[in-house]
Short mmCIF file of C-alpha atoms in Angstrom, two decimals:
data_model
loop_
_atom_site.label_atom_id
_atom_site.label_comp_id
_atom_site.label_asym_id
_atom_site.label_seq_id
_atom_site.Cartn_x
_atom_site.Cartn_y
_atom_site.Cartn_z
CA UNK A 1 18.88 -23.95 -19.62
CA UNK A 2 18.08 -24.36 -23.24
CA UNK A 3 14.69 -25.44 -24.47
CA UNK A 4 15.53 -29.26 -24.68
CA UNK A 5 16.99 -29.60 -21.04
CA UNK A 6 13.94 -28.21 -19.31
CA UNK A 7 12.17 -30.07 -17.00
CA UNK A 8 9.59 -27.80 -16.57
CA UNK A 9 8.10 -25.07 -18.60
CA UNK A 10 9.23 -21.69 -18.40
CA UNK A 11 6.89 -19.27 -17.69
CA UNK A 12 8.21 -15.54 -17.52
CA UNK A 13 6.51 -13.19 -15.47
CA UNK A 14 6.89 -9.53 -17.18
CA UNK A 15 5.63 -7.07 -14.54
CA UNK A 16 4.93 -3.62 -14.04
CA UNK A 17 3.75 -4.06 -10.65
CA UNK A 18 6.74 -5.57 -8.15
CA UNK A 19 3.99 -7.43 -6.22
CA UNK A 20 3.21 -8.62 -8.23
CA UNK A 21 5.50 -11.07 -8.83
CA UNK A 22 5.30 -11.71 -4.99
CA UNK A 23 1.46 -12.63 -5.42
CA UNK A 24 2.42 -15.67 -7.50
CA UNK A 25 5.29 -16.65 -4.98
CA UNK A 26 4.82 -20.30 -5.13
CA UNK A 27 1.95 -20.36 -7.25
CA UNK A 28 3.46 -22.85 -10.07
CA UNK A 29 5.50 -25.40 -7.80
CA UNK A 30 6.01 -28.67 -9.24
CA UNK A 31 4.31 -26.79 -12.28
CA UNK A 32 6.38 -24.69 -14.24
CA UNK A 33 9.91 -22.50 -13.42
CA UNK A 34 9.05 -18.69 -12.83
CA UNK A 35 11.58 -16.24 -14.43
CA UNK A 36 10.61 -12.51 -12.97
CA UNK A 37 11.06 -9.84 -15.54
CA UNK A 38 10.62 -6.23 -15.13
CA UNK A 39 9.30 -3.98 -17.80
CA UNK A 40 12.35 -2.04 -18.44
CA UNK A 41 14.19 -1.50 -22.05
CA UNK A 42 16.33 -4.95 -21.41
CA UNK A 43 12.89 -6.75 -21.02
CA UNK A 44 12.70 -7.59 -24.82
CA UNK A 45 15.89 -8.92 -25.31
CA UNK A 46 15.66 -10.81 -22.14
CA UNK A 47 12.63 -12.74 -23.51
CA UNK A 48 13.84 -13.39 -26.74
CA UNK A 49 16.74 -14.80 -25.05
CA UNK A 50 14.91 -16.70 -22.26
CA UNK A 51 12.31 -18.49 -25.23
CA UNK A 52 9.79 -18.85 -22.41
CA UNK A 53 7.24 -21.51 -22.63
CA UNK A 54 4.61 -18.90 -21.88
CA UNK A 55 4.42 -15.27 -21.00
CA UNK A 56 2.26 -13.67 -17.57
CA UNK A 57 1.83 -9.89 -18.03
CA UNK A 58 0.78 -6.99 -15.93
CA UNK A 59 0.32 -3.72 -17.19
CA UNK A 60 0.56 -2.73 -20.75
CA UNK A 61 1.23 -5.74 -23.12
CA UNK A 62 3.56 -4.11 -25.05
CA UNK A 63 5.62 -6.69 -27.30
CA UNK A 64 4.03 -9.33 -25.42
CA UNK A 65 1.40 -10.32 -28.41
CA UNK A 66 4.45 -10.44 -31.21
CA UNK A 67 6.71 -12.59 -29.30
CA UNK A 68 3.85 -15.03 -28.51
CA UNK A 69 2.61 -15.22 -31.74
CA UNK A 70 6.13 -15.49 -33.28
CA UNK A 71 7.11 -18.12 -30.60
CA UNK A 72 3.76 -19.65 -30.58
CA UNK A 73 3.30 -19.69 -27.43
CA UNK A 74 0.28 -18.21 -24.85
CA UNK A 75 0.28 -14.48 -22.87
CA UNK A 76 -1.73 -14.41 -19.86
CA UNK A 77 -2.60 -10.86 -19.65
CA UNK A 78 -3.52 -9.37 -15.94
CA UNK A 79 -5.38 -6.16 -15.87
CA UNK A 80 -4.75 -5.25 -12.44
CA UNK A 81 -6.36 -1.56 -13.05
CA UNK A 82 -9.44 -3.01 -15.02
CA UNK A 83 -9.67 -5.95 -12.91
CA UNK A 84 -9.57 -8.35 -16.46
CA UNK A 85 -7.39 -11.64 -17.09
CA UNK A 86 -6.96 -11.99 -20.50
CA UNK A 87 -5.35 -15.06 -22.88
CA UNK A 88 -3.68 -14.94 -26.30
CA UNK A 89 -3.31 -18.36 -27.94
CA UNK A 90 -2.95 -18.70 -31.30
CA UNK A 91 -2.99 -14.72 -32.30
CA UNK A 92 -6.30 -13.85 -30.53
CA UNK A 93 -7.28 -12.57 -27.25
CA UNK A 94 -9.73 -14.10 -25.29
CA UNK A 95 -11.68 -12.45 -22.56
CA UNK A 96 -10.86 -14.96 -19.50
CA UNK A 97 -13.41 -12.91 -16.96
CA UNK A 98 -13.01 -10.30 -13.85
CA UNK A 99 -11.35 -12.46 -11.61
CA UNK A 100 -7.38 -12.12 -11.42
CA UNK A 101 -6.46 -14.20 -8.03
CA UNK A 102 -3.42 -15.66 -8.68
CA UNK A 103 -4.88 -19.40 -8.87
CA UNK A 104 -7.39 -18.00 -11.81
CA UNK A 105 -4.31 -16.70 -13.29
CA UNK A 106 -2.83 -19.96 -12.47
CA UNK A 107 -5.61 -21.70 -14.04
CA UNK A 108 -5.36 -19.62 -17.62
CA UNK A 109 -2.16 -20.78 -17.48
CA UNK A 110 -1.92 -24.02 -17.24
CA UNK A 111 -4.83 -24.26 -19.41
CA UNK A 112 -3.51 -22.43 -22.33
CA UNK A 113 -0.32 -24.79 -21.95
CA UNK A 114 -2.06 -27.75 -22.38
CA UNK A 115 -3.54 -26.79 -25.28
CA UNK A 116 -7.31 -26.67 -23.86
CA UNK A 117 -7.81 -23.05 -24.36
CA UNK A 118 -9.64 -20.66 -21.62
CA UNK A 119 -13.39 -21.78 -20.48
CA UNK B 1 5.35 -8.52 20.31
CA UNK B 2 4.66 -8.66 16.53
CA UNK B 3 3.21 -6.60 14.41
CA UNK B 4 -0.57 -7.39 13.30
CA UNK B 5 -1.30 -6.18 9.78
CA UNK B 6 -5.00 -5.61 7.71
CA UNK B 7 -4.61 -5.62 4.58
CA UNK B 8 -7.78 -4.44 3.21
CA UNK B 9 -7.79 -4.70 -0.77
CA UNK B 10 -10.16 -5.31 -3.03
CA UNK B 11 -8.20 -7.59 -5.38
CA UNK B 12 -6.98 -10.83 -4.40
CA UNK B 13 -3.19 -10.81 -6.16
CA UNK B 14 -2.64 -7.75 -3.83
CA UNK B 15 -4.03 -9.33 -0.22
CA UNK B 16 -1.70 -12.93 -1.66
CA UNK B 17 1.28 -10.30 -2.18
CA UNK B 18 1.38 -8.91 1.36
CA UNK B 19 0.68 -11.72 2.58
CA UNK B 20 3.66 -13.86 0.91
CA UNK B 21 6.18 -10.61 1.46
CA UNK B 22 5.11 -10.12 5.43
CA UNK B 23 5.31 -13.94 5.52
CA UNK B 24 9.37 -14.02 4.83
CA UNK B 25 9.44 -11.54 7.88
CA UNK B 26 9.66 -12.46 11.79
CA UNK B 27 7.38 -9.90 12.96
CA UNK B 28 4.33 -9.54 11.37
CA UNK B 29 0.82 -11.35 11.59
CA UNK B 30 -1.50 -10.97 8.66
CA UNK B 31 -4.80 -10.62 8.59
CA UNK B 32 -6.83 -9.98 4.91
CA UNK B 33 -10.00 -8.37 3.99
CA UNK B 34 -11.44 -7.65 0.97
CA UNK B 35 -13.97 -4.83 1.75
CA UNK B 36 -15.39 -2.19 4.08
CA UNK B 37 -17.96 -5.23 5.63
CA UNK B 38 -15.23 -7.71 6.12
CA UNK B 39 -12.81 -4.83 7.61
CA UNK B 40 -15.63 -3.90 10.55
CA UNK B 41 -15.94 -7.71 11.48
CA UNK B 42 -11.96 -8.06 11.66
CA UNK B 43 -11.91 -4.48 13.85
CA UNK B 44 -14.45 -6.11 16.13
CA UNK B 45 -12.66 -9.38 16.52
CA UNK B 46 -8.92 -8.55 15.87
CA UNK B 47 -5.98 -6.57 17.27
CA UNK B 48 -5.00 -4.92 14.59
CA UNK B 49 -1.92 -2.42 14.46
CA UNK B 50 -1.47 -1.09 11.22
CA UNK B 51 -3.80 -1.26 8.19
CA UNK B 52 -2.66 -1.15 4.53
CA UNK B 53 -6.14 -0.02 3.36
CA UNK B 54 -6.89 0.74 -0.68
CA UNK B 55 -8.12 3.60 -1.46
CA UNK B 56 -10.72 2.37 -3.64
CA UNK B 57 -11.72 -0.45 -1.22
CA UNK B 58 -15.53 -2.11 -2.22
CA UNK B 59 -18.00 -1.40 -1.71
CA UNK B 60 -17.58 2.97 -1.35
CA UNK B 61 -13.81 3.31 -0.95
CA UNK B 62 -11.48 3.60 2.21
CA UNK B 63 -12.57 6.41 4.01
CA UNK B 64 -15.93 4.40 6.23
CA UNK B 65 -13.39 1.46 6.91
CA UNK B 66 -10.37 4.03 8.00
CA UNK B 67 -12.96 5.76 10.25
CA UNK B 68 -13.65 2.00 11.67
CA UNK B 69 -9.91 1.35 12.10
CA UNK B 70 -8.40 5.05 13.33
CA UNK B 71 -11.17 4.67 16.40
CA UNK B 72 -10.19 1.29 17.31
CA UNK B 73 -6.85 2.82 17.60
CA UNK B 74 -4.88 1.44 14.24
CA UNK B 75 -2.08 2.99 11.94
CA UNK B 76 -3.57 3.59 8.20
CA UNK B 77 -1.23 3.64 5.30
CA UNK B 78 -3.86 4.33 2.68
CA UNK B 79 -2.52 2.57 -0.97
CA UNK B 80 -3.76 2.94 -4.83
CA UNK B 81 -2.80 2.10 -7.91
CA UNK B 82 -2.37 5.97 -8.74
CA UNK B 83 -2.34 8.83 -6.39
CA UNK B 84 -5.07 10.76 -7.21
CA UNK B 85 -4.81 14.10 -4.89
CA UNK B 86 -7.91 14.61 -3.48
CA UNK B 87 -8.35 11.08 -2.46
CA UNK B 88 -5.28 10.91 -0.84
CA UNK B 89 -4.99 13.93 0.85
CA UNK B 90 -8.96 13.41 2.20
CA UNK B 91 -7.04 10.30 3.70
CA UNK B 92 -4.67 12.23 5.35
CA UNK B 93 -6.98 14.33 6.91
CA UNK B 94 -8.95 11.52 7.77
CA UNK B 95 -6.04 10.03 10.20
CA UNK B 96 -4.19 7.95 8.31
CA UNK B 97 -0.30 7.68 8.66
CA UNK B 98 0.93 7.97 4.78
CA UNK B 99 0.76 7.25 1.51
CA UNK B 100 2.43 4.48 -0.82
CA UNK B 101 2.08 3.63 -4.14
CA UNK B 102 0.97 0.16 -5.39
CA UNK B 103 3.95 -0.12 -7.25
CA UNK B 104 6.27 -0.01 -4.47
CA UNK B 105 8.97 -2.62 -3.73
CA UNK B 106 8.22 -5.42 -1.32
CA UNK B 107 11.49 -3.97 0.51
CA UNK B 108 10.07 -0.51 0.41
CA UNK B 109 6.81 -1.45 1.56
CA UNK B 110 8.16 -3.97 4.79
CA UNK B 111 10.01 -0.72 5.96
CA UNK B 112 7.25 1.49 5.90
CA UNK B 113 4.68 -0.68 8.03
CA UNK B 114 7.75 -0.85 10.53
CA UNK B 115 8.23 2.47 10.47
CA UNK B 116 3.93 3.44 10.95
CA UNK B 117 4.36 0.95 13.29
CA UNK B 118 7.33 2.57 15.44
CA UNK B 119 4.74 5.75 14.92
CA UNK B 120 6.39 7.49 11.95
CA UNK B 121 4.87 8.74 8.86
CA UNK B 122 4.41 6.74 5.63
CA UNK B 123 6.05 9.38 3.30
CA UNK B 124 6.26 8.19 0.19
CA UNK B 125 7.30 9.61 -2.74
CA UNK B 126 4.26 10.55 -4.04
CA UNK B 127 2.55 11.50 -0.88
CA UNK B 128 5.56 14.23 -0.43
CA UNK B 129 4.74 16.01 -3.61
CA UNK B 130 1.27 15.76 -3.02
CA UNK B 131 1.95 17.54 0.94
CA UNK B 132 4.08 19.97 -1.29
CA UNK B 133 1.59 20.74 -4.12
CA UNK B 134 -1.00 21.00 -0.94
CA UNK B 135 0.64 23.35 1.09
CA UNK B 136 1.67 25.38 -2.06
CA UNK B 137 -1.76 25.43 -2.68
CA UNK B 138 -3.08 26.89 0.86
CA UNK B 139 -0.35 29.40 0.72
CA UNK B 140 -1.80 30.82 -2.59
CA UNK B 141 -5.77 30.45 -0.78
CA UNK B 142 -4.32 32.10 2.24
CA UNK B 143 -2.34 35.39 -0.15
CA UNK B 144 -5.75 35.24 -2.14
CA UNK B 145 -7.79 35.92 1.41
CA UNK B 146 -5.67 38.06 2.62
CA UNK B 147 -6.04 40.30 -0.36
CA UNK B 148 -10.15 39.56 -0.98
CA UNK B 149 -9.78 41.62 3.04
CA UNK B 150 -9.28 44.78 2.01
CA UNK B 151 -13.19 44.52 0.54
CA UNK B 152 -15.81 45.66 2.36
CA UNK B 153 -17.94 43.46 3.41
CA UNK B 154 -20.82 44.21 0.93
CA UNK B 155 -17.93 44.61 -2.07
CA UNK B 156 -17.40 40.90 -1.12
CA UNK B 157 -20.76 39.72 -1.45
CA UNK B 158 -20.89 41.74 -4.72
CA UNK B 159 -17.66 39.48 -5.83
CA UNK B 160 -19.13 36.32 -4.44
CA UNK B 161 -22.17 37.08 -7.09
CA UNK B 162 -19.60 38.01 -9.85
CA UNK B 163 -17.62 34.88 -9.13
CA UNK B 164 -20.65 32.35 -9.76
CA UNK B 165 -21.27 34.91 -13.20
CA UNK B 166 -23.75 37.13 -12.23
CA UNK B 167 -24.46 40.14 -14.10
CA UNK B 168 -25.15 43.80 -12.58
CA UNK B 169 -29.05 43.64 -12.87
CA UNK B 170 -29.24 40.24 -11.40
CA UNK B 171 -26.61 40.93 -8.27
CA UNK B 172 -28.59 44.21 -7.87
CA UNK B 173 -31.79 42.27 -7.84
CA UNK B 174 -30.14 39.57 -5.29
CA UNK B 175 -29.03 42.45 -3.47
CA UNK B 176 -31.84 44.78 -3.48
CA UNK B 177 -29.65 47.86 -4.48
CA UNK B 178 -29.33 49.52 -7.60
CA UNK B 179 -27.18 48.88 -10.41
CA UNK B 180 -25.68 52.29 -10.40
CA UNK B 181 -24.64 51.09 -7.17
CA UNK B 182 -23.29 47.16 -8.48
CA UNK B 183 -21.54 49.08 -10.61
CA UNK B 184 -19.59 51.13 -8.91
CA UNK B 185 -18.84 48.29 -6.03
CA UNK B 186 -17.49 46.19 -9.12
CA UNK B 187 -15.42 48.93 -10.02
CA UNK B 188 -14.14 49.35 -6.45
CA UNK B 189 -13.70 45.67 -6.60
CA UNK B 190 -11.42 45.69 -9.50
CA UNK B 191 -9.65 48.84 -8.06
CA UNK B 192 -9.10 47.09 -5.07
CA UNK B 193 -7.69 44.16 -6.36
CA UNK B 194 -5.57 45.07 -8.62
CA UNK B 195 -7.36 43.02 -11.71
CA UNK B 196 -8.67 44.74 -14.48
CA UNK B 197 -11.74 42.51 -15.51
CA UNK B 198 -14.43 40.71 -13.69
CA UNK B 199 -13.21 37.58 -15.02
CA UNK B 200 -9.52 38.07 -13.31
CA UNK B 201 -11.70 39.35 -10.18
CA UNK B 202 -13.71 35.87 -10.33
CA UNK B 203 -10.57 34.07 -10.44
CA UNK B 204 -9.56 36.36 -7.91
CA UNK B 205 -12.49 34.78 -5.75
CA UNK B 206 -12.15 31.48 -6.71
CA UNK B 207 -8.11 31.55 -5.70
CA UNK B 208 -9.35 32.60 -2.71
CA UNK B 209 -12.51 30.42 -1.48
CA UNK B 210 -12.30 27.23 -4.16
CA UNK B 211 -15.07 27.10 -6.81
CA UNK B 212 -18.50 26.84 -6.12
CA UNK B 213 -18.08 28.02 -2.45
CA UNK B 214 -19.81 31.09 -1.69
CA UNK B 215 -17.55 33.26 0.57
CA UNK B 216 -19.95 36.49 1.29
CA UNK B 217 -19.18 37.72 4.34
#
């Protein structure tokens, strides 16, 4: 589905951590379409070729930041080892507090994609 | 009959994971907690048959809550992000079942709770080469001992003071001998042995007892 046909936003969810992905099983419903990526050497391309609407990240960010700031569109960054969500918008990282449950993850999302930033 | 499952983890995205993978299966029941406090009210109030317990559960890790759950009779995979040997091994020996890795597949990780829940071991990758490492370990402590026997049993109180860096005129002072007489136990020491310094004879010790643990007699 290109850019133009989608319903929804596409949010792609690059992981490090297979549960990841299962802990935000059903998290963006009616919200956004979830596209599961692992972090493996394809991972790059696969983004570039997906165009995501947004990017959710566990682990290391890795090319995360460039492609956002190239596409111009947010990272939600989950620091499952540090216990930290993070948000890039606009080329900066902003500090979006301890608490990574999937609905505050949820919540930087959906917030960065309409534009109001993270509170 | 199915399978009741504790997942105690401090973070939430890992309690929602179980949760939605177990939930896809026919057998299990879920129950959550997110520290040591809120695992001793479940063990009061809950069957529960197998744990999934982090290994840095708040508020002082997994070991009080595993005590809790191995004597009200449950199964204890311990989990982390990485497995950091002493932790997990201290888990082991504390009763749990296995080891697995955060990182494990949801497919990988339904199989193992029904396998500690059929009674079987959680071996894990990482838990095997930990056991390995482990043993490997013990069978060097045990070579080590068997060696340090051949001292007498003053010679080994003499190495115990060499091992935590004594010199001669304070072991002989420790000792009450003279050190004439530390000296020439060293020497039987290293003799003995087979090393040549006092440093390979400390290491020697240390192989043998850990480090810091004064073996004297």
């Amino acid at each position: 589905m290109t850019e133009a046909t989608r319903s929804r936003p596409l949010v792609v969810v690059l992981y490090e951590v297979p549960l990841f992905v299962e802990a935000l099983d059903g998290l963006f419903e009616g919200l956004a379409d979830v596209r599961p990526v692992p972090r493996d050497g394809s991972a790059e391309p696969l983004v570039h070729w997906l165009r995501p609407d947004a990017l959710i990240v566990d682990g290391p960010v890795g090319f995360a930041p460039d492609y956002a700031d190239a596409a111009e569109v947010p990272v939600v960054h989950v620091d499952l080892h540090e216990s930290r969500l993070g948000v890039r918008s606009e080329g900066r990282w902003v500090d979006a507090g301890a608490d990574t449950s999937p609905e505050a993850i949820r919540s930087a999302l959906v917030a960065s994609l309409v534009g109001e930033g993270v509170r | 009959v199915r399978t009741r499952i504790l997942v105690a983890d401090g973070l939430t995205v890992f309690r929602a994971a179980v949760h939605n993978v177990l939930a896809r299966e026919h057998d299990f029941d879920v129950l959550e907690a997110a520290s040591a406090p809120a695992v001793e009210a479940l063990v009061g109030a809950e069957r529960i048959d197998v744990a999934l317990l982090d290994l840095a559960l708040p508020p002082d890790g997994a070991l009080p809550a595993l005590e809790l759950l191995r004597g009200a009779g449950a199964e204890v995979i311990a989990w982390s992000f990485e497995p950091e040997a002493a932790l997990v091994l201290e888990a082991i020996r504390a009763g749990a079942s296995g080891y697995l890795a955060k990182d494990i597949a949801p497919q990988g990780l339904v199989r193992s709770l029904r396998g500690v829940a059929r009674g079987e071991a959680a071996l894990s990758r990482e838990l095997t080469a930990l056991m390995i490492a482990a043993l490997r370990d013990l069978d060097e402590r045990d070579a080590a001992r068997e060696h340090v026997g051949v001292l007498s049993a003053r010679e080994r109180e003499v190495l115990a003071h060499v091992a935590a860096g004594a010199r001669n005129r304070q072991i002989a002072a420790a000792l009450s001998i003279s050190q004439f007489t530390v000296k020439r136990h060293v020497q039987n020491i290293l003799q003995k042995l087979e090393v040549a310094t006092r440093a390979d004879a400390a290491a020697f010790h240390r192989a043998a007892f850990g480090v810091g643990e004064r073996q004297t007699a």
